[in-house]
Tab-separated table of C-alpha atoms and ligand atoms in Angstrom:
chain	number	residue	atom	x	y	z
P	1	MET	CA	70.419	-62.884	10.368
P	2	ILE	CA	73.198	-61.961	12.741
P	3	ILE	CA	76.816	-61.353	11.836
P	4	VAL	CA	78.965	-62.118	14.842
P	5	LYS	CA	82.558	-61.670	16.041
P	6	GLY	CA	83.663	-59.364	13.225
P	7	THR	CA	85.285	-55.934	13.400
P	8	VAL	CA	82.563	-53.496	12.441
P	9	VAL	CA	84.042	-50.519	10.638
P	10	THR	CA	82.228	-47.240	10.128
P	11	ALA	CA	83.583	-43.833	9.177
P	12	GLU	CA	83.798	-43.091	12.905
P	13	LYS	CA	85.353	-46.209	14.392
P	14	ALA	CA	86.397	-49.830	14.057
P	15	ALA	CA	85.435	-52.164	16.913
P	16	LEU	CA	84.497	-55.772	17.573
P	17	ALA	CA	80.723	-55.983	17.357
P	18	ASP	CA	77.807	-58.060	16.134
P	19	VAL	CA	75.126	-56.877	13.721
P	20	ARG	CA	71.507	-57.982	13.664
P	21	ILE	CA	69.561	-57.729	10.416
P	22	GLU	CA	65.801	-57.959	10.027
P	23	GLU	CA	63.756	-57.435	6.884
P	24	GLY	CA	66.691	-56.028	4.982
P	25	ARG	CA	67.668	-53.461	7.585
P	26	VAL	CA	70.203	-53.269	10.370
P	27	VAL	CA	68.289	-53.316	13.640
P	28	GLU	CA	71.026	-53.673	16.229
P	29	VAL	CA	74.785	-53.277	16.523
P	30	GLY	CA	76.216	-54.521	19.800
P	31	ASN	CA	78.161	-57.188	21.576
P	32	GLY	CA	77.057	-60.688	22.472
P	33	LEU	CA	74.065	-60.769	20.130
P	34	ALA	CA	72.395	-64.170	20.014
P	35	PRO	CA	69.711	-65.605	17.731
P	36	ARG	CA	66.243	-64.631	18.888
P	37	GLN	CA	64.380	-67.277	16.989
P	38	ALA	CA	64.984	-70.650	15.403
P	39	GLY	CA	66.249	-70.400	11.857
P	40	GLU	CA	67.975	-67.043	12.345
P	41	GLU	CA	71.108	-67.324	10.232
P	42	VAL	CA	74.368	-66.733	12.092
P	43	ILE	CA	77.338	-65.606	10.034
P	44	ASP	CA	80.680	-66.003	11.756
P	45	ALA	CA	82.852	-63.030	10.824
P	46	ALA	CA	85.759	-63.787	13.173
P	47	GLY	CA	88.910	-62.299	11.677
P	48	LEU	CA	86.918	-60.344	9.115
P	49	LEU	CA	86.069	-56.686	8.672
P	50	VAL	CA	82.353	-55.921	8.551
P	51	MET	CA	82.046	-52.769	6.480
P	52	PRO	CA	79.163	-50.849	4.916
P	53	GLY	CA	78.668	-51.910	1.316
P	54	ALA	CA	80.714	-49.552	-0.807
P	55	VAL	CA	78.983	-46.809	-2.788
P	56	ASP	CA	80.415	-46.046	-6.227
P	57	VAL	CA	79.153	-42.678	-7.404
P	58	HIS	CA	81.032	-42.700	-10.708
P	59	THR	CA	80.184	-45.490	-13.141
P	60	HIS	CA	79.250	-45.571	-16.818
P	61	MET	CA	77.272	-48.772	-17.392
P	62	ASP	CA	76.174	-49.281	-20.978
P	63	LEU	CA	77.536	-45.842	-21.871
P	64	LEU	CA	77.097	-44.978	-25.521
P	65	VAL	CA	79.888	-42.725	-26.814
P	66	GLY	CA	79.903	-42.195	-30.540
P	67	THR	CA	79.914	-45.653	-32.062
P	68	ALA	CA	81.246	-47.441	-28.979
P	69	ARG	CA	79.170	-48.724	-26.101
P	70	ALA	CA	80.747	-49.482	-22.717
P	71	SER	CA	80.731	-53.270	-22.486
P	72	ASP	CA	79.213	-53.682	-19.018
P	73	SER	CA	75.436	-53.559	-18.855
P	74	PHE	CA	73.638	-52.684	-15.635
P	75	LEU	CA	73.430	-56.446	-15.050
P	76	THR	CA	77.042	-57.475	-15.655
P	77	GLY	CA	78.501	-54.282	-14.245
P	78	THR	CA	76.559	-54.499	-11.009
P	79	VAL	CA	77.405	-58.194	-10.600
P	80	ALA	CA	81.070	-57.148	-10.850
P	81	ALA	CA	80.499	-54.290	-8.430
P	82	ALA	CA	78.823	-56.632	-5.935
P	83	CYS	CA	81.675	-59.140	-6.182
P	84	GLY	CA	84.012	-56.307	-5.233
P	85	GLY	CA	81.943	-55.237	-2.211
P	86	THR	CA	80.003	-52.377	-3.802
P	87	THR	CA	76.290	-52.386	-3.021
P	88	SER	CA	75.131	-49.116	-4.627
P	89	ILE	CA	76.100	-47.210	-7.726
P	90	ILE	CA	75.163	-43.792	-9.022
P	91	ASP	CA	75.675	-43.974	-12.767
P	92	HIS	CA	76.513	-41.087	-15.070
P	93	MET	CA	74.096	-40.941	-17.967
P	94	ALA	CA	75.299	-40.648	-21.535
P	95	PHE	CA	74.166	-37.693	-23.625
P	96	GLY	CA	70.923	-38.316	-25.453
P	97	PRO	CA	70.059	-37.229	-28.994
P	98	ALA	CA	71.034	-33.602	-29.673
P	99	GLY	CA	68.423	-31.222	-28.299
P	100	CYS	CA	66.671	-33.793	-26.089
P	101	ASN	CA	65.313	-32.744	-22.728
P	102	LEU	CA	66.512	-34.137	-19.391
P	103	GLN	CA	63.592	-36.522	-19.020
P	104	HIS	CA	64.596	-38.267	-22.253
P	105	GLN	CA	67.741	-39.719	-20.692
P	106	VAL	CA	66.019	-40.450	-17.386
P	107	ASP	CA	63.532	-42.631	-19.270
P	108	ALA	CA	66.301	-44.195	-21.371
P	109	TYR	CA	68.300	-45.084	-18.255
P	110	HIS	CA	65.351	-46.684	-16.504
P	111	VAL	CA	65.053	-48.915	-19.571
P	112	LEU	CA	68.763	-49.800	-19.327
P	113	ALA	CA	68.814	-50.445	-15.584
P	114	ASP	CA	65.388	-51.437	-14.243
P	115	GLY	CA	65.017	-55.160	-13.827
P	116	LYS	CA	68.712	-55.676	-14.641
P	117	ALA	CA	70.846	-54.169	-11.884
P	118	VAL	CA	71.562	-56.529	-8.994
P	119	ILE	CA	72.402	-53.809	-6.472
P	120	ASP	CA	70.657	-50.524	-5.761
P	121	TYR	CA	71.291	-47.807	-8.308
P	122	GLY	CA	70.657	-44.186	-9.046
P	123	PHE	CA	71.509	-41.817	-11.875
P	124	HIS	CA	73.193	-38.454	-12.253
P	125	GLY	CA	71.463	-36.264	-14.813
P	126	VAL	CA	73.537	-34.833	-17.647
P	127	VAL	CA	73.343	-31.302	-19.034
P	128	ASP	CA	74.731	-30.323	-22.443
P	129	ARG	CA	72.889	-27.051	-23.006
P	130	VAL	CA	71.307	-24.475	-20.760
P	131	ASP	CA	68.052	-22.727	-21.532
P	132	GLU	CA	64.902	-21.903	-19.597
P	133	GLY	CA	63.401	-25.300	-20.410
P	134	ILE	CA	66.361	-27.222	-18.978
P	135	LEU	CA	66.632	-25.014	-15.896
P	136	ASP	CA	62.941	-25.470	-15.257
P	137	GLU	CA	63.045	-29.222	-15.826
P	138	MET	CA	65.833	-29.721	-13.285
P	139	GLU	CA	63.334	-29.259	-10.491
P	140	HIS	CA	61.091	-32.077	-11.767
P	141	ILE	CA	64.037	-34.369	-12.312
P	142	ALA	CA	65.286	-33.687	-8.783
P	143	ALA	CA	61.826	-34.610	-7.499
P	144	GLU	CA	62.285	-37.990	-9.217
P	145	GLY	CA	65.345	-38.552	-7.049
P	146	ILE	CA	68.028	-37.343	-9.415
P	147	THR	CA	69.615	-34.723	-7.222
P	148	SER	CA	72.901	-34.307	-9.062
P	149	PHE	CA	73.731	-33.387	-12.639
P	150	LYS	CA	76.949	-33.598	-14.579
P	151	PHE	CA	78.365	-31.258	-17.149
P	152	TYR	CA	81.591	-31.359	-19.122
P	153	MET	CA	84.132	-28.660	-19.866
P	154	THR	CA	85.454	-30.707	-22.770
P	155	TYR	CA	84.077	-33.052	-25.454
P	156	ASP	CA	81.621	-31.913	-28.155
P	157	ARG	CA	78.734	-31.497	-25.721
P	158	ARG	CA	80.642	-29.257	-23.250
P	159	LEU	CA	79.140	-26.148	-21.710
P	160	ASP	CA	80.511	-22.641	-22.139
P	161	ASP	CA	81.169	-20.405	-19.147
P	162	GLU	CA	77.941	-18.459	-19.405
P	163	SER	CA	75.902	-21.667	-19.458
P	164	ILE	CA	77.882	-23.013	-16.521
P	165	LEU	CA	77.105	-19.856	-14.524
P	166	ARG	CA	73.392	-20.148	-15.174
P	167	LEU	CA	73.437	-23.830	-14.322
P	168	LEU	CA	75.373	-23.279	-11.106
P	169	ALA	CA	72.993	-20.563	-9.966
P	170	ARG	CA	69.996	-22.826	-10.617
P	171	ALA	CA	71.602	-25.811	-8.883
P	172	ARG	CA	72.302	-23.691	-5.831
P	173	GLU	CA	68.699	-22.544	-5.786
P	174	LEU	CA	67.435	-26.139	-5.934
P	175	GLY	CA	70.030	-27.549	-3.518
P	176	VAL	CA	71.266	-30.099	-6.069
P	177	LEU	CA	74.916	-30.904	-6.735
P	178	LEU	CA	76.738	-30.346	-10.015
P	179	CYS	CA	79.447	-32.810	-11.012
P	180	VAL	CA	81.993	-31.518	-13.479
P	181	HIS	CA	84.593	-33.030	-15.781
P	182	CYS	CA	87.362	-30.420	-15.750
P	183	GLU	CA	89.656	-30.148	-18.767
P	184	ASN	CA	90.457	-27.151	-20.964
P	185	HIS	CA	88.958	-28.159	-24.275
P	186	ALA	CA	90.732	-25.778	-26.656
P	187	THR	CA	94.175	-26.699	-25.371
P	188	LEU	CA	93.749	-30.440	-25.571
P	189	THR	CA	92.113	-30.232	-28.992
P	190	TRP	CA	94.975	-28.088	-30.241
P	191	LEU	CA	97.635	-30.404	-28.845
P	192	ARG	CA	95.893	-33.491	-30.147
P	193	ALA	CA	95.757	-32.079	-33.678
P	194	LEU	CA	99.390	-31.023	-33.437
P	195	TYR	CA	100.568	-34.491	-32.402
P	196	VAL	CA	98.495	-36.205	-35.041
P	197	ALA	CA	99.861	-33.853	-37.725
P	198	GLN	CA	103.377	-34.760	-36.561
P	199	GLY	CA	102.602	-38.485	-36.777
P	200	ARG	CA	102.862	-38.833	-33.005
P	201	THR	CA	99.889	-41.109	-32.633
P	202	ASP	CA	100.738	-43.775	-30.045
P	203	ALA	CA	99.073	-43.906	-26.623
P	204	ARG	CA	101.744	-41.721	-24.994
P	205	TYR	CA	100.390	-38.789	-26.957
P	206	HIS	CA	96.927	-39.264	-25.510
P	207	ALA	CA	98.473	-38.297	-22.160
P	208	LYS	CA	100.696	-35.575	-23.591
P	209	SER	CA	97.756	-33.963	-25.345
P	210	ARG	CA	95.842	-33.667	-22.064
P	211	PRO	CA	98.387	-32.117	-19.667
P	212	ALA	CA	97.603	-31.540	-16.006
P	213	SER	CA	97.487	-27.801	-16.692
P	214	CYS	CA	94.268	-28.449	-18.675
P	215	GLU	CA	92.695	-29.932	-15.559
P	216	ALA	CA	94.063	-27.194	-13.295
P	217	GLU	CA	92.790	-24.380	-15.504
P	218	ALA	CA	89.314	-25.875	-15.729
P	219	ILE	CA	89.122	-26.496	-11.981
P	220	PHE	CA	90.157	-22.925	-11.236
P	221	ARG	CA	87.634	-21.631	-13.764
P	222	VAL	CA	84.734	-23.667	-12.437
P	223	LEU	CA	85.522	-22.492	-8.914
P	224	THR	CA	85.550	-18.898	-10.188
P	225	LEU	CA	82.143	-19.425	-11.751
P	226	ALA	CA	80.774	-21.248	-8.692
P	227	LYS	CA	81.902	-18.465	-6.392
P	228	ALA	CA	80.224	-15.873	-8.615
P	229	ALA	CA	77.057	-17.971	-8.588
P	230	GLY	CA	76.847	-17.590	-4.808
P	231	GLU	CA	79.284	-20.350	-3.840
P	232	ALA	CA	77.286	-23.002	-5.616
P	233	PRO	CA	78.612	-26.439	-4.632
P	234	VAL	CA	80.654	-28.248	-7.267
P	235	TYR	CA	81.867	-31.825	-7.241
P	236	VAL	CA	84.985	-32.285	-9.369
P	237	VAL	CA	84.993	-35.827	-10.746
P	238	HIS	CA	88.162	-37.870	-11.282
P	239	THR	CA	90.717	-35.350	-10.010
P	240	SER	CA	93.996	-36.623	-11.404
P	241	SER	CA	96.843	-34.214	-10.763
P	242	ALA	CA	98.921	-32.222	-8.299
P	243	ALA	CA	98.249	-29.192	-10.505
P	244	GLY	CA	94.499	-29.754	-10.119
P	245	LEU	CA	94.875	-29.813	-6.336
P	246	ALA	CA	97.100	-26.745	-6.484
P	247	ALA	CA	94.395	-24.909	-8.432
P	248	VAL	CA	91.982	-25.463	-5.546
P	249	ALA	CA	94.598	-24.304	-3.044
P	250	ALA	CA	95.437	-21.246	-5.143
P	251	PHE	CA	91.804	-20.263	-5.507
P	252	ASP	CA	91.799	-18.674	-2.094
P	253	ALA	CA	95.060	-18.647	-0.172
P	254	ASN	CA	93.272	-17.967	3.128
P	255	THR	CA	90.092	-20.033	3.050
P	256	PRO	CA	89.803	-23.315	1.146
P	257	PRO	CA	86.642	-23.136	-0.962
P	258	ALA	CA	84.165	-25.125	1.121
P	259	PHE	CA	81.869	-25.320	-1.912
P	260	ALA	CA	84.433	-27.496	-3.769
P	261	HIS	CA	84.160	-31.281	-3.349
P	262	LEU	CA	86.824	-33.458	-4.938
P	263	GLU	CA	86.726	-37.055	-6.115
P	264	THR	CA	89.618	-39.143	-7.338
P	265	CYS	CA	89.794	-42.749	-8.598
P	266	PRO	CA	92.105	-45.725	-7.955
P	267	GLN	CA	93.723	-45.380	-11.387
P	268	TYR	CA	95.090	-41.945	-10.444
P	269	LEU	CA	96.293	-43.258	-7.075
P	270	LEU	CA	97.905	-46.469	-8.303
P	271	LEU	CA	98.934	-46.133	-11.937
P	272	ASP	CA	101.200	-43.740	-13.775
P	273	GLU	CA	102.022	-42.530	-17.265
P	274	SER	CA	104.675	-45.202	-17.839
P	275	SER	CA	101.747	-47.496	-18.755
P	276	TYR	CA	101.246	-45.572	-21.997
P	277	GLY	CA	104.661	-46.745	-23.206
P	278	LEU	CA	103.828	-50.464	-22.966
P	279	PRO	CA	104.625	-52.393	-26.168
P	280	ASP	CA	102.186	-54.011	-28.626
P	281	GLY	CA	99.522	-51.356	-28.226
P	282	GLU	CA	98.996	-52.293	-24.556
P	283	GLY	CA	99.283	-48.618	-23.622
P	284	LEU	CA	95.837	-48.156	-25.159
P	285	LYS	CA	94.339	-50.026	-22.203
P	286	PHE	CA	94.994	-46.893	-20.154
P	287	VAL	CA	93.488	-44.368	-22.558
P	288	MET	CA	91.039	-42.497	-20.367
P	289	SER	CA	90.340	-38.861	-19.677
P	290	PRO	CA	91.986	-37.379	-17.790
P	291	PRO	CA	95.020	-39.611	-18.349
P	292	VAL	CA	96.990	-41.291	-15.581
P	293	ARG	CA	99.889	-39.055	-14.640
P	294	ARG	CA	103.326	-38.916	-12.992
P	295	ALA	CA	104.352	-40.588	-9.732
P	296	GLU	CA	104.414	-37.102	-8.131
P	297	ASP	CA	100.741	-36.631	-8.968
P	298	ARG	CA	99.880	-39.941	-7.342
P	299	GLU	CA	101.675	-38.905	-4.186
P	300	ALA	CA	99.911	-35.547	-4.118
P	301	LEU	CA	96.539	-37.293	-4.441
P	302	TRP	CA	97.309	-39.697	-1.591
P	303	ALA	CA	98.262	-36.736	0.604
P	304	ALA	CA	95.025	-34.933	-0.312
P	305	LEU	CA	93.013	-38.070	0.410
P	306	ALA	CA	94.681	-38.367	3.797
P	307	ASP	CA	94.003	-34.791	4.869
P	308	GLY	CA	90.476	-34.568	3.475
P	309	ARG	CA	91.012	-32.254	0.485
P	310	VAL	CA	89.884	-35.221	-1.632
P	311	GLU	CA	86.806	-36.750	-0.042
P	312	VAL	CA	85.541	-39.487	-2.369
P	313	VAL	CA	87.056	-42.355	-4.345
P	314	GLY	CA	84.871	-43.365	-7.299
P	315	THR	CA	85.916	-45.594	-10.183
P	316	ASP	CA	84.837	-43.961	-13.462
P	317	HIS	CA	84.197	-47.554	-14.562
P	318	CYS	CA	83.859	-47.322	-18.346
P	319	PRO	CA	85.066	-50.572	-19.951
P	320	PHE	CA	85.743	-51.245	-23.614
P	321	TYR	CA	87.156	-54.489	-24.954
P	322	PHE	CA	90.843	-54.160	-25.714
P	323	SER	CA	90.656	-56.615	-28.598
P	324	GLU	CA	87.683	-54.973	-30.305
P	325	LYS	CA	87.569	-51.343	-29.288
P	326	LYS	CA	90.687	-50.035	-27.571
P	327	ARG	CA	92.890	-51.471	-30.332
P	328	LEU	CA	91.083	-49.225	-32.810
P	329	GLY	CA	93.557	-46.638	-31.539
P	330	GLU	CA	96.597	-48.578	-32.706
P	331	ALA	CA	97.276	-46.394	-35.717
P	332	ASP	CA	96.034	-43.238	-33.986
P	333	PHE	CA	95.180	-42.857	-30.283
P	334	THR	CA	92.309	-40.502	-31.131
P	335	ALA	CA	90.350	-43.513	-32.443
P	336	CYS	CA	90.554	-45.297	-29.067
P	337	PRO	CA	87.382	-44.951	-26.967
P	338	ASN	CA	88.180	-43.278	-23.647
P	339	GLY	CA	87.627	-45.196	-20.453
P	340	ALA	CA	88.779	-48.216	-18.474
P	341	PRO	CA	87.258	-50.848	-16.169
P	342	GLY	CA	87.542	-50.592	-12.384
P	343	VAL	CA	84.214	-51.106	-10.596
P	344	GLU	CA	85.155	-54.450	-9.056
P	345	LEU	CA	88.532	-53.736	-7.497
P	346	ARG	CA	88.065	-50.369	-5.798
P	347	LEU	CA	87.709	-51.596	-2.226
P	348	ALA	CA	90.489	-54.175	-2.482
P	349	LEU	CA	92.878	-51.736	-4.198
P	350	MET	CA	92.179	-49.010	-1.661
P	351	HIS	CA	92.580	-51.417	1.242
P	352	SER	CA	95.788	-52.899	-0.055
P	353	GLU	CA	97.485	-49.716	-1.193
P	354	GLY	CA	95.815	-47.293	1.212
P	355	VAL	CA	95.409	-49.180	4.471
P	356	VAL	CA	98.124	-51.842	4.292
P	357	ARG	CA	100.880	-50.001	2.442
P	358	ARG	CA	100.223	-46.366	3.371
P	359	GLY	CA	98.659	-46.528	6.822
P	360	MET	CA	95.233	-45.147	5.950
P	361	SER	CA	92.786	-45.983	8.741
P	362	LEU	CA	89.992	-48.463	8.108
P	363	SER	CA	87.502	-45.748	9.006
P	364	ARG	CA	88.951	-43.466	6.352
P	365	LEU	CA	88.673	-46.299	3.827
P	366	VAL	CA	84.979	-46.640	4.655
P	367	ASP	CA	84.538	-42.881	4.632
P	368	VAL	CA	85.940	-42.314	1.115
P	369	CYS	CA	84.437	-45.449	-0.453
P	370	ALA	CA	81.016	-45.490	1.221
P	371	THR	CA	80.017	-42.848	3.757
P	372	THR	CA	80.952	-39.563	2.125
P	373	PRO	CA	79.773	-40.645	-1.346
P	374	ALA	CA	76.442	-41.633	0.233
P	375	ARG	CA	76.176	-38.252	1.975
P	376	ARG	CA	77.142	-36.178	-1.021
P	377	PHE	CA	74.661	-37.944	-3.265
P	378	GLY	CA	71.659	-38.045	-0.968
P	379	VAL	CA	71.472	-41.698	0.113
P	380	TYR	CA	72.861	-41.435	3.652
P	381	PRO	CA	72.127	-42.971	6.167
P	382	GLN	CA	70.118	-45.480	4.132
P	383	LYS	CA	73.453	-46.350	2.519
P	384	GLY	CA	77.073	-45.836	3.518
P	385	THR	CA	76.994	-46.895	7.159
P	386	ILE	CA	76.114	-49.720	9.517
P	387	ALA	CA	73.641	-48.384	12.043
P	388	PRO	CA	70.124	-49.234	13.213
P	389	GLY	CA	67.714	-48.229	10.448
P	390	SER	CA	70.248	-48.394	7.621
P	391	ASP	CA	69.826	-50.831	4.764
P	392	ALA	CA	71.707	-54.035	5.544
P	393	ASP	CA	74.248	-53.459	2.767
P	394	ILE	CA	77.359	-55.041	4.199
P	395	VAL	CA	80.636	-56.409	2.923
P	396	LEU	CA	82.651	-58.973	4.836
P	397	PHE	CA	86.264	-58.349	4.003
P	398	ASP	CA	89.244	-60.565	4.811
P	399	PRO	CA	92.085	-58.104	5.515
P	400	ALA	CA	94.741	-60.822	5.358
P	401	ARG	CA	93.788	-62.570	2.150
P	402	ARG	CA	96.460	-62.311	-0.525
P	403	VAL	CA	95.236	-62.032	-4.076
P	404	ARG	CA	97.146	-61.646	-7.308
P	405	VAL	CA	94.947	-59.642	-9.644
P	406	THR	CA	94.239	-61.248	-12.932
P	407	HIS	CA	91.490	-60.529	-15.381
P	408	GLY	CA	90.153	-64.091	-15.000
P	409	LEU	CA	89.357	-63.438	-11.335
P	410	LEU	CA	87.007	-60.599	-12.167
P	411	HIS	CA	83.396	-60.420	-13.296
P	412	GLU	CA	83.620	-57.199	-15.326
P	413	ARG	CA	82.476	-57.883	-18.906
P	414	VAL	CA	85.683	-56.875	-20.638
P	415	ASP	CA	88.893	-58.617	-21.686
P	416	TYR	CA	91.456	-56.913	-19.429
P	417	THR	CA	92.078	-55.141	-16.161
P	418	PRO	CA	94.475	-52.195	-15.793
P	419	TYR	CA	95.623	-53.783	-12.517
P	420	GLU	CA	96.786	-57.119	-13.991
P	421	GLY	CA	99.481	-58.759	-11.882
P	422	MET	CA	99.124	-56.538	-8.809
P	423	GLU	CA	99.578	-58.336	-5.500
P	424	LEU	CA	96.831	-57.281	-3.111
P	425	VAL	CA	96.452	-57.789	0.607
P	426	GLY	CA	92.794	-58.030	1.577
P	427	TYR	CA	89.743	-59.026	-0.451
P	428	PRO	CA	85.952	-59.150	-0.005
P	429	VAL	CA	84.552	-62.592	0.836
P	430	MET	CA	80.833	-61.900	1.144
P	431	THR	CA	78.480	-59.149	0.006
P	432	ILE	CA	75.063	-58.589	1.528
P	433	SER	CA	72.518	-56.276	-0.069
P	434	ARG	CA	69.385	-55.360	1.912
P	435	GLY	CA	69.897	-58.485	3.991
P	436	ASP	CA	70.363	-60.860	1.034
P	437	VAL	CA	73.686	-62.615	0.662
P	438	ILE	CA	74.428	-61.900	-2.995
P	439	VAL	CA	78.120	-62.809	-3.199
P	440	ARG	CA	79.863	-65.675	-1.448
P	441	GLU	CA	83.576	-66.296	-1.964
P	442	GLY	CA	83.712	-64.527	-5.304
P	443	ALA	CA	80.561	-66.084	-6.754
P	444	PHE	CA	77.436	-64.050	-7.404
P	445	VAL	CA	74.502	-65.894	-5.815
P	446	GLY	CA	71.805	-63.206	-5.993
P	447	ALA	CA	68.972	-62.790	-8.439
P	448	ASP	CA	69.269	-60.804	-11.652
P	449	GLY	CA	67.360	-57.542	-11.555
P	450	ARG	CA	66.961	-57.464	-7.769
P	451	GLY	CA	68.466	-53.959	-7.507
P	452	ARG	CA	66.149	-51.083	-6.643
P	453	TYR	CA	66.151	-47.571	-8.029
P	454	LEU	CA	67.474	-45.069	-5.506
P	455	ARG	CA	65.194	-42.065	-5.318
P	456	ARG	CA	67.798	-39.806	-3.786
P	457	SER	CA	67.351	-36.950	-1.314
P	458	LEU	CA	69.165	-33.654	-1.665
P	459	PRO	CA	72.911	-33.886	-1.091
P	460	ASP	CA	74.369	-33.459	2.374
P	461	LEU	CA	77.308	-31.130	1.782
P	462	ARG	CA	78.404	-30.464	5.345
C	501	LIG	O1	87.770	-41.563	-20.179
C	501	LIG	C1	86.780	-41.534	-19.455
C	501	LIG	N1	86.904	-41.132	-18.221
C	501	LIG	N2	85.597	-41.911	-19.947
C	501	LIG	C2	84.378	-41.863	-19.277
C	501	LIG	C3	83.716	-40.520	-19.432
C	501	LIG	C4	84.279	-39.492	-18.484
C	501	LIG	O2	84.826	-38.517	-18.942
C	501	LIG	O3	84.164	-39.632	-17.267
C	502	LIG	ZN1	84.818	-37.447	-17.066
C	503	LIG	ZN1	83.305	-40.679	-15.954
């Protein structure tokens, strides 16, 4: 296959070029490429952007939380991802039964994903307690290609500071990356109970009970612990606030902590807390942790994305049906499962709002949505770029196409989108995964279960 006349965009540059693909890999990027043999498919990409398939390193397919299960399976969720131009995901595992070892969830996730995912997929391990057994096991799990682990500073299965220190020291020793959900648990639990006792139970109080100071405190604390553990690298997931960014800046006034890696998500860049006040319980659609924040926080995140303090945009895709699950929070927001859909729209939202409206370069778009996530999570240069030797994971993107977002357009298995009604400029028109065209004009045309498990290398943190 050759893709001709498009603008090939990598994290380094955007230039007119052709791409030759053989046996699922890119073999040549150059100008004036012509078919070498009869039957070689020629895809005309004139007027289109030819970008590396996007890499979403923050999804929760089939996530089981309490009694609720995220509604996208690895099949439906990866079909949606592919339709939005994403060709790899790294999924965050749910906690297993109390006391289980790490391998338990690895096995459980292979059952959930193998033979179902339609794009390539990997997993982040999850750690909810630290003892010699877990620290020892991390090495074996890393050898299976799970070279990152997540822990939480809130929720019932959070880690305390001493456990975090031990975990950080071990991760540094092994060269694996720790992802962390940063919120001060005691504060948000206290506030939540206070609001509920006062009868303040609508969705606005979800946000008020999880102020940005909770995120900032936890970020500062995890950096303190990481520094003590020998500058162990930490990857802060879903950074949502100006206060969170300020905590990183305040950590060392002279030298930004190079061991801190920050992710944000489109919801924190595009939405704000006014959504929680929507009538008829609609505010519940935005109940996620951390919550979406003020317009000032959005602006601070865009600035940090522009200057590199935030280096990855993931989605935290974690859908629950509004009609069945989110509405359970109507009498009391604490009964609403946390999380929202987003895996399908990331590239289009970031192009429209970032590139078209805010002047972000196309290369930066590719960098934050594909290249840096691939590097940080050990799949670069197999994924995240278009270069000889890389997997032919490519999205053809029409930068001029105007799309009005509506839930009916999307493939996510859920009954709403937080972005309903948004007018976007630019949309993916074709997705290619390892040389197979799997999406054409918004229709999935690939085979179920064709995705391959990504046995990841150690993270590249430079
Ligand atoms: O509310 C959210 N974000 N749910 C998914 C789990 C998490 O904390 O990332
Ligand atoms: Zn989280
Ligand atoms: Zn998450």
